[in-house]
Amino acid sequence: MVEIHLERTIAAPVEEVFDWLADPVNLTAAPLVLTSAYAKDSSPGAGAVREVTCVGPRFREHITAYDRPHSYSYLIVESFPPFNHQGGTLTFTPSGNATRVEWHTEYTHPARTGGKLLEAVTRPLLRWSFLAILDGCAKALERTTAGGR
């Protein structure tokens, strides 16, 4: 099983950080993400469906929990390559004038599609992508906050 756990403190209010990271459009901060949006007839909140297309992979995710501005969770329900996703959660904790973000996800790939070999490829790619998204959030919000809010 692959487990990815990242933490980052972003110098912006918790509501702004949550909203930025919960907006699927901002997943395109990851270099390999081409498009990301809510599926047709889907809107923010529990039950929403996100569709993410990357260079190669694609994902359809259900938002399984949505507690603004504290946390949200998602589950990959369709993907190429196939994932057995145990779920992912982003948790947001105020820390003075900043927000501590924790991103945790766990998954495996079926043996028939490469199993452990594919996991050795996807783990560093997903970790890199998640870090790029957190960096994009920090750049977007810290710049605006520093600009006189």
Short mmCIF file of N, CA and C in Angstrom, two decimals:
data_model
loop_
_atom_site.label_atom_id
_atom_site.label_comp_id
_atom_site.label_asym_id
_atom_site.label_seq_id
_atom_site.Cartn_x
_atom_site.Cartn_y
_atom_site.Cartn_z
N MET A 1 0.84 -1.18 0.00
CA MET A 1 0.00 0.00 0.00
C MET A 1 0.89 1.25 0.00
N VAL A 2 0.49 2.22 -0.80
CA VAL A 2 1.18 3.50 -0.84
C VAL A 2 0.46 4.46 0.08
N GLU A 3 1.21 5.12 0.92
CA GLU A 3 0.67 6.15 1.80
C GLU A 3 1.46 7.43 1.55
N ILE A 4 0.74 8.50 1.28
CA ILE A 4 1.38 9.80 1.10
C ILE A 4 0.81 10.73 2.15
N HIS A 5 1.71 11.35 2.91
CA HIS A 5 1.30 12.30 3.94
C HIS A 5 2.20 13.53 3.82
N LEU A 6 1.58 14.67 3.54
CA LEU A 6 2.32 15.93 3.41
C LEU A 6 1.75 16.96 4.36
N GLU A 7 2.60 17.86 4.81
CA GLU A 7 2.17 18.97 5.66
C GLU A 7 2.80 20.24 5.13
N ARG A 8 2.05 21.33 5.19
CA ARG A 8 2.56 22.63 4.74
C ARG A 8 1.82 23.72 5.49
N THR A 9 2.54 24.73 5.93
CA THR A 9 1.92 25.90 6.53
C THR A 9 1.89 27.00 5.48
N ILE A 10 0.70 27.56 5.29
CA ILE A 10 0.49 28.60 4.29
C ILE A 10 0.06 29.87 5.01
N ALA A 11 0.75 30.96 4.74
CA ALA A 11 0.50 32.23 5.43
C ALA A 11 -0.73 32.92 4.87
N ALA A 12 -1.89 32.35 5.17
CA ALA A 12 -3.17 32.90 4.74
C ALA A 12 -4.26 32.34 5.67
N PRO A 13 -5.39 33.03 5.76
CA PRO A 13 -6.48 32.57 6.62
C PRO A 13 -7.03 31.21 6.19
N VAL A 14 -7.49 30.44 7.16
CA VAL A 14 -7.93 29.07 6.93
C VAL A 14 -9.05 29.00 5.89
N GLU A 15 -9.99 29.93 5.90
CA GLU A 15 -11.10 29.89 4.94
C GLU A 15 -10.59 30.04 3.51
N GLU A 16 -9.63 30.94 3.31
CA GLU A 16 -9.08 31.16 1.97
C GLU A 16 -8.29 29.95 1.49
N VAL A 17 -7.50 29.36 2.38
CA VAL A 17 -6.72 28.18 2.02
C VAL A 17 -7.65 27.01 1.68
N PHE A 18 -8.66 26.80 2.50
CA PHE A 18 -9.62 25.74 2.24
C PHE A 18 -10.29 25.94 0.88
N ASP A 19 -10.81 27.15 0.65
CA ASP A 19 -11.52 27.42 -0.60
C ASP A 19 -10.62 27.22 -1.82
N TRP A 20 -9.37 27.65 -1.72
CA TRP A 20 -8.44 27.51 -2.85
C TRP A 20 -8.17 26.04 -3.14
N LEU A 21 -7.89 25.26 -2.10
CA LEU A 21 -7.55 23.85 -2.29
C LEU A 21 -8.77 22.99 -2.60
N ALA A 22 -9.95 23.42 -2.21
CA ALA A 22 -11.16 22.66 -2.52
C ALA A 22 -11.67 22.93 -3.93
N ASP A 23 -11.22 24.00 -4.56
CA ASP A 23 -11.65 24.33 -5.92
C ASP A 23 -10.88 23.45 -6.91
N PRO A 24 -11.56 22.57 -7.63
CA PRO A 24 -10.85 21.64 -8.50
C PRO A 24 -10.01 22.33 -9.58
N VAL A 25 -10.38 23.51 -10.00
CA VAL A 25 -9.62 24.23 -11.03
C VAL A 25 -8.17 24.41 -10.58
N ASN A 26 -7.95 24.59 -9.29
CA ASN A 26 -6.61 24.86 -8.78
C ASN A 26 -5.71 23.63 -8.75
N LEU A 27 -6.27 22.45 -8.99
CA LEU A 27 -5.42 21.26 -9.10
C LEU A 27 -4.49 21.36 -10.30
N THR A 28 -4.81 22.26 -11.24
CA THR A 28 -3.94 22.45 -12.40
C THR A 28 -2.63 23.13 -12.03
N ALA A 29 -2.44 23.47 -10.77
CA ALA A 29 -1.13 23.95 -10.31
C ALA A 29 -0.09 22.84 -10.39
N ALA A 30 -0.55 21.60 -10.44
CA ALA A 30 0.37 20.47 -10.63
C ALA A 30 0.75 20.43 -12.11
N PRO A 31 2.04 20.35 -12.40
CA PRO A 31 2.49 20.43 -13.80
C PRO A 31 1.87 19.42 -14.76
N LEU A 32 1.50 18.23 -14.28
CA LEU A 32 0.96 17.22 -15.18
C LEU A 32 -0.56 17.22 -15.28
N VAL A 33 -1.23 18.10 -14.51
CA VAL A 33 -2.69 18.18 -14.57
C VAL A 33 -3.08 19.13 -15.69
N LEU A 34 -3.83 18.60 -16.66
CA LEU A 34 -4.26 19.39 -17.80
C LEU A 34 -5.57 20.12 -17.53
N THR A 35 -6.56 19.40 -16.98
CA THR A 35 -7.85 19.99 -16.65
C THR A 35 -8.37 19.37 -15.36
N SER A 36 -9.15 20.14 -14.65
CA SER A 36 -9.80 19.65 -13.44
C SER A 36 -11.02 20.51 -13.19
N ALA A 37 -12.15 19.87 -12.98
CA ALA A 37 -13.40 20.61 -12.77
C ALA A 37 -14.42 19.70 -12.10
N TYR A 38 -15.47 20.33 -11.60
CA TYR A 38 -16.60 19.54 -11.13
C TYR A 38 -17.30 18.96 -12.34
N ALA A 39 -17.81 17.74 -12.20
CA ALA A 39 -18.59 17.13 -13.27
C ALA A 39 -19.86 17.95 -13.48
N LYS A 40 -20.44 17.82 -14.65
CA LYS A 40 -21.69 18.51 -14.96
C LYS A 40 -22.72 18.21 -13.87
N ASP A 41 -23.45 19.22 -13.48
CA ASP A 41 -24.49 19.11 -12.44
C ASP A 41 -23.93 18.79 -11.05
N SER A 42 -22.64 19.08 -10.83
CA SER A 42 -22.02 18.85 -9.53
C SER A 42 -21.56 20.19 -8.98
N SER A 43 -21.62 20.36 -7.68
CA SER A 43 -21.18 21.62 -7.06
C SER A 43 -20.45 21.31 -5.76
N PRO A 44 -19.75 22.30 -5.21
CA PRO A 44 -18.94 22.05 -4.01
C PRO A 44 -19.75 21.43 -2.87
N GLY A 45 -19.10 20.54 -2.16
CA GLY A 45 -19.71 19.92 -1.01
C GLY A 45 -19.66 18.41 -1.08
N ALA A 46 -20.11 17.77 -0.01
CA ALA A 46 -20.15 16.31 0.02
C ALA A 46 -21.05 15.83 -1.10
N GLY A 47 -20.60 14.81 -1.80
CA GLY A 47 -21.35 14.27 -2.92
C GLY A 47 -20.91 14.82 -4.27
N ALA A 48 -20.12 15.89 -4.27
CA ALA A 48 -19.63 16.46 -5.52
C ALA A 48 -18.74 15.46 -6.23
N VAL A 49 -18.65 15.61 -7.54
CA VAL A 49 -17.80 14.75 -8.36
C VAL A 49 -16.80 15.63 -9.08
N ARG A 50 -15.50 15.29 -8.93
CA ARG A 50 -14.43 15.99 -9.65
C ARG A 50 -13.91 15.08 -10.75
N GLU A 51 -13.59 15.72 -11.88
CA GLU A 51 -12.97 15.00 -12.98
C GLU A 51 -11.64 15.66 -13.27
N VAL A 52 -10.57 14.86 -13.23
CA VAL A 52 -9.21 15.36 -13.38
C VAL A 52 -8.53 14.61 -14.52
N THR A 53 -8.00 15.38 -15.48
CA THR A 53 -7.27 14.79 -16.60
C THR A 53 -5.83 15.26 -16.53
N CYS A 54 -4.93 14.29 -16.55
CA CYS A 54 -3.49 14.58 -16.47
C CYS A 54 -2.83 14.13 -17.77
N VAL A 55 -1.55 14.40 -17.86
CA VAL A 55 -0.76 13.85 -18.97
C VAL A 55 -0.68 12.35 -18.69
N GLY A 56 -1.52 11.58 -19.35
CA GLY A 56 -1.60 10.13 -19.12
C GLY A 56 -2.79 9.76 -18.26
N PRO A 57 -2.69 9.89 -16.94
CA PRO A 57 -3.79 9.45 -16.07
C PRO A 57 -5.03 10.34 -16.15
N ARG A 58 -6.13 9.76 -15.72
CA ARG A 58 -7.36 10.53 -15.50
C ARG A 58 -8.08 9.94 -14.28
N PHE A 59 -8.81 10.80 -13.59
CA PHE A 59 -9.46 10.40 -12.34
C PHE A 59 -10.88 10.95 -12.29
N ARG A 60 -11.75 10.19 -11.70
CA ARG A 60 -13.09 10.66 -11.33
C ARG A 60 -13.17 10.44 -9.82
N GLU A 61 -13.40 11.51 -9.10
CA GLU A 61 -13.35 11.47 -7.63
C GLU A 61 -14.67 11.95 -7.05
N HIS A 62 -15.09 11.30 -5.99
CA HIS A 62 -16.26 11.76 -5.23
C HIS A 62 -15.77 12.45 -3.97
N ILE A 63 -16.33 13.60 -3.67
CA ILE A 63 -16.06 14.27 -2.40
C ILE A 63 -16.94 13.55 -1.37
N THR A 64 -16.31 12.89 -0.42
CA THR A 64 -17.05 12.05 0.54
C THR A 64 -17.38 12.78 1.83
N ALA A 65 -16.64 13.83 2.14
CA ALA A 65 -16.91 14.64 3.33
C ALA A 65 -16.44 16.07 3.03
N TYR A 66 -17.18 17.04 3.56
CA TYR A 66 -16.87 18.45 3.27
C TYR A 66 -17.28 19.27 4.48
N ASP A 67 -16.30 19.66 5.28
CA ASP A 67 -16.55 20.41 6.51
C ASP A 67 -15.74 21.70 6.45
N ARG A 68 -16.24 22.67 5.67
CA ARG A 68 -15.54 23.94 5.48
C ARG A 68 -15.47 24.69 6.80
N PRO A 69 -14.34 25.22 7.20
CA PRO A 69 -13.02 25.21 6.59
C PRO A 69 -12.07 24.20 7.24
N HIS A 70 -12.61 23.15 7.82
CA HIS A 70 -11.78 22.23 8.61
C HIS A 70 -11.17 21.08 7.81
N SER A 71 -11.95 20.46 6.90
CA SER A 71 -11.43 19.32 6.16
C SER A 71 -12.36 18.96 5.01
N TYR A 72 -11.79 18.24 4.07
CA TYR A 72 -12.60 17.54 3.08
C TYR A 72 -11.89 16.26 2.69
N SER A 73 -12.70 15.28 2.28
CA SER A 73 -12.18 13.98 1.89
C SER A 73 -12.70 13.61 0.52
N TYR A 74 -11.92 12.79 -0.18
CA TYR A 74 -12.30 12.37 -1.53
C TYR A 74 -11.93 10.91 -1.74
N LEU A 75 -12.57 10.32 -2.74
CA LEU A 75 -12.31 8.93 -3.07
C LEU A 75 -12.27 8.81 -4.59
N ILE A 76 -11.19 8.24 -5.12
CA ILE A 76 -11.10 7.98 -6.55
C ILE A 76 -12.00 6.78 -6.84
N VAL A 77 -13.01 6.99 -7.69
CA VAL A 77 -13.95 5.92 -8.00
C VAL A 77 -13.75 5.35 -9.40
N GLU A 78 -13.12 6.12 -10.28
CA GLU A 78 -12.76 5.63 -11.61
C GLU A 78 -11.42 6.26 -11.96
N SER A 79 -10.56 5.48 -12.63
CA SER A 79 -9.27 6.05 -12.99
C SER A 79 -8.60 5.23 -14.07
N PHE A 80 -7.70 5.87 -14.72
CA PHE A 80 -6.74 5.20 -15.60
C PHE A 80 -5.39 5.80 -15.27
N PRO A 81 -4.41 5.00 -14.86
CA PRO A 81 -4.52 3.57 -14.59
C PRO A 81 -5.41 3.30 -13.37
N PRO A 82 -5.88 2.06 -13.21
CA PRO A 82 -6.75 1.74 -12.09
C PRO A 82 -6.07 1.93 -10.73
N PHE A 83 -6.82 2.51 -9.81
CA PHE A 83 -6.40 2.69 -8.42
C PHE A 83 -7.37 1.94 -7.53
N ASN A 84 -6.88 1.33 -6.48
CA ASN A 84 -7.70 0.90 -5.36
C ASN A 84 -7.44 1.94 -4.29
N HIS A 85 -8.29 2.96 -4.26
CA HIS A 85 -8.07 4.13 -3.41
C HIS A 85 -8.79 3.93 -2.08
N GLN A 86 -8.06 4.08 -1.00
CA GLN A 86 -8.67 4.01 0.32
C GLN A 86 -9.19 5.37 0.76
N GLY A 87 -8.87 6.40 0.00
CA GLY A 87 -9.37 7.74 0.28
C GLY A 87 -8.25 8.72 0.55
N GLY A 88 -8.61 9.98 0.45
CA GLY A 88 -7.69 11.07 0.73
C GLY A 88 -8.41 12.12 1.56
N THR A 89 -7.68 12.79 2.42
CA THR A 89 -8.25 13.84 3.26
C THR A 89 -7.27 15.00 3.35
N LEU A 90 -7.81 16.20 3.22
CA LEU A 90 -7.07 17.42 3.50
C LEU A 90 -7.66 18.03 4.76
N THR A 91 -6.79 18.32 5.73
CA THR A 91 -7.20 18.89 7.01
C THR A 91 -6.55 20.27 7.14
N PHE A 92 -7.32 21.24 7.61
CA PHE A 92 -6.88 22.63 7.70
C PHE A 92 -6.98 23.09 9.15
N THR A 93 -5.84 23.55 9.70
CA THR A 93 -5.80 23.99 11.09
C THR A 93 -5.24 25.40 11.17
N PRO A 94 -6.02 26.34 11.74
CA PRO A 94 -5.48 27.69 11.90
C PRO A 94 -4.24 27.67 12.79
N SER A 95 -3.25 28.48 12.42
CA SER A 95 -2.02 28.59 13.19
C SER A 95 -1.60 30.05 13.17
N GLY A 96 -2.12 30.82 14.11
CA GLY A 96 -1.89 32.26 14.10
C GLY A 96 -2.56 32.86 12.88
N ASN A 97 -1.80 33.59 12.08
CA ASN A 97 -2.33 34.17 10.84
C ASN A 97 -2.14 33.24 9.64
N ALA A 98 -1.77 32.01 9.90
CA ALA A 98 -1.49 31.05 8.84
C ALA A 98 -2.40 29.83 8.98
N THR A 99 -2.25 28.91 8.05
CA THR A 99 -3.04 27.67 8.06
C THR A 99 -2.12 26.49 7.84
N ARG A 100 -2.24 25.51 8.71
CA ARG A 100 -1.50 24.25 8.56
C ARG A 100 -2.36 23.29 7.75
N VAL A 101 -1.83 22.82 6.63
CA VAL A 101 -2.55 21.88 5.77
C VAL A 101 -1.88 20.52 5.89
N GLU A 102 -2.68 19.49 6.12
CA GLU A 102 -2.20 18.11 6.09
C GLU A 102 -2.97 17.40 4.98
N TRP A 103 -2.23 16.73 4.11
CA TRP A 103 -2.83 15.99 2.99
C TRP A 103 -2.40 14.54 3.13
N HIS A 104 -3.38 13.66 3.24
CA HIS A 104 -3.11 12.24 3.45
C HIS A 104 -3.93 11.43 2.46
N THR A 105 -3.29 10.48 1.80
CA THR A 105 -3.99 9.56 0.90
C THR A 105 -3.32 8.19 0.93
N GLU A 106 -4.12 7.16 0.64
CA GLU A 106 -3.61 5.80 0.59
C GLU A 106 -4.24 5.08 -0.60
N TYR A 107 -3.42 4.26 -1.27
CA TYR A 107 -3.93 3.53 -2.43
C TYR A 107 -3.00 2.36 -2.77
N THR A 108 -3.50 1.50 -3.63
CA THR A 108 -2.70 0.46 -4.27
C THR A 108 -3.12 0.43 -5.74
N HIS A 109 -2.33 -0.25 -6.54
CA HIS A 109 -2.71 -0.53 -7.92
C HIS A 109 -2.93 -2.03 -8.01
N PRO A 110 -3.96 -2.46 -8.75
CA PRO A 110 -4.18 -3.90 -8.91
C PRO A 110 -2.97 -4.58 -9.55
N ALA A 111 -2.70 -5.80 -9.16
CA ALA A 111 -1.56 -6.55 -9.70
C ALA A 111 -1.66 -6.67 -11.22
N ARG A 112 -2.87 -6.82 -11.75
CA ARG A 112 -3.05 -7.01 -13.20
C ARG A 112 -2.62 -5.79 -14.01
N THR A 113 -2.49 -4.64 -13.35
CA THR A 113 -2.10 -3.41 -14.08
C THR A 113 -0.71 -2.93 -13.68
N GLY A 114 0.04 -3.77 -13.00
CA GLY A 114 1.41 -3.39 -12.66
C GLY A 114 1.69 -3.36 -11.19
N GLY A 115 0.66 -3.35 -10.36
CA GLY A 115 0.81 -3.44 -8.91
C GLY A 115 1.94 -2.62 -8.34
N LYS A 116 2.86 -3.30 -7.68
CA LYS A 116 3.98 -2.65 -6.98
C LYS A 116 4.87 -1.85 -7.92
N LEU A 117 5.06 -2.33 -9.14
CA LEU A 117 5.88 -1.61 -10.10
C LEU A 117 5.24 -0.25 -10.43
N LEU A 118 3.93 -0.25 -10.69
CA LEU A 118 3.24 1.01 -10.98
C LEU A 118 3.22 1.92 -9.75
N GLU A 119 3.10 1.35 -8.57
CA GLU A 119 3.15 2.15 -7.34
C GLU A 119 4.48 2.87 -7.20
N ALA A 120 5.56 2.21 -7.62
CA ALA A 120 6.89 2.83 -7.54
C ALA A 120 6.98 4.04 -8.47
N VAL A 121 6.17 4.07 -9.50
CA VAL A 121 6.13 5.20 -10.43
C VAL A 121 5.16 6.28 -9.94
N THR A 122 3.96 5.87 -9.51
CA THR A 122 2.94 6.86 -9.17
C THR A 122 3.20 7.56 -7.84
N ARG A 123 3.81 6.88 -6.88
CA ARG A 123 4.05 7.53 -5.59
C ARG A 123 4.86 8.82 -5.73
N PRO A 124 6.03 8.81 -6.36
CA PRO A 124 6.76 10.07 -6.47
C PRO A 124 6.04 11.10 -7.36
N LEU A 125 5.33 10.63 -8.38
CA LEU A 125 4.60 11.58 -9.23
C LEU A 125 3.46 12.26 -8.48
N LEU A 126 2.71 11.48 -7.72
CA LEU A 126 1.61 12.08 -6.95
C LEU A 126 2.14 12.99 -5.84
N ARG A 127 3.18 12.56 -5.17
CA ARG A 127 3.78 13.39 -4.12
C ARG A 127 4.25 14.72 -4.71
N TRP A 128 4.93 14.68 -5.84
CA TRP A 128 5.40 15.88 -6.54
C TRP A 128 4.21 16.76 -6.93
N SER A 129 3.14 16.14 -7.43
CA SER A 129 1.96 16.89 -7.83
C SER A 129 1.29 17.56 -6.63
N PHE A 130 1.14 16.83 -5.53
CA PHE A 130 0.53 17.41 -4.33
C PHE A 130 1.36 18.57 -3.80
N LEU A 131 2.67 18.41 -3.79
CA LEU A 131 3.54 19.51 -3.34
C LEU A 131 3.40 20.72 -4.25
N ALA A 132 3.29 20.50 -5.56
CA ALA A 132 3.11 21.61 -6.50
C ALA A 132 1.78 22.33 -6.26
N ILE A 133 0.75 21.59 -5.92
CA ILE A 133 -0.56 22.20 -5.63
C ILE A 133 -0.46 23.03 -4.36
N LEU A 134 0.18 22.50 -3.32
CA LEU A 134 0.36 23.27 -2.08
C LEU A 134 1.22 24.51 -2.33
N ASP A 135 2.25 24.37 -3.15
CA ASP A 135 3.08 25.54 -3.52
C ASP A 135 2.26 26.58 -4.27
N GLY A 136 1.42 26.12 -5.20
CA GLY A 136 0.56 27.03 -5.95
C GLY A 136 -0.39 27.78 -5.05
N CYS A 137 -0.93 27.10 -4.05
CA CYS A 137 -1.82 27.75 -3.08
C CYS A 137 -1.06 28.81 -2.30
N ALA A 138 0.13 28.46 -1.83
CA ALA A 138 0.93 29.42 -1.06
C ALA A 138 1.26 30.64 -1.92
N LYS A 139 1.68 30.43 -3.15
CA LYS A 139 2.02 31.55 -4.03
C LYS A 139 0.82 32.43 -4.31
N ALA A 140 -0.33 31.84 -4.55
CA ALA A 140 -1.54 32.61 -4.86
C ALA A 140 -2.03 33.40 -3.65
N LEU A 141 -2.06 32.78 -2.49
CA LEU A 141 -2.66 33.43 -1.33
C LEU A 141 -1.69 34.27 -0.53
N GLU A 142 -0.44 33.83 -0.42
CA GLU A 142 0.52 34.62 0.35
C GLU A 142 0.82 35.92 -0.36
N ARG A 143 0.85 35.90 -1.69
CA ARG A 143 1.09 37.13 -2.46
C ARG A 143 -0.07 38.11 -2.24
N THR A 144 -1.31 37.59 -2.29
CA THR A 144 -2.46 38.47 -2.13
C THR A 144 -2.53 39.01 -0.70
N THR A 145 -2.24 38.14 0.25
CA THR A 145 -2.28 38.58 1.65
C THR A 145 -1.20 39.62 1.91
N ALA A 146 -0.02 39.41 1.36
CA ALA A 146 1.08 40.35 1.57
C ALA A 146 0.80 41.67 0.87
N GLY A 147 -0.09 41.66 -0.11
CA GLY A 147 -0.39 42.86 -0.89
C GLY A 147 -1.31 43.83 -0.20
N GLY A 148 -1.60 43.68 1.07
CA GLY A 148 -2.33 44.70 1.78
C GLY A 148 -3.68 44.30 2.33
N ARG A 149 -3.90 43.05 2.52
CA ARG A 149 -5.16 42.64 3.14
C ARG A 149 -5.17 42.91 4.60
#
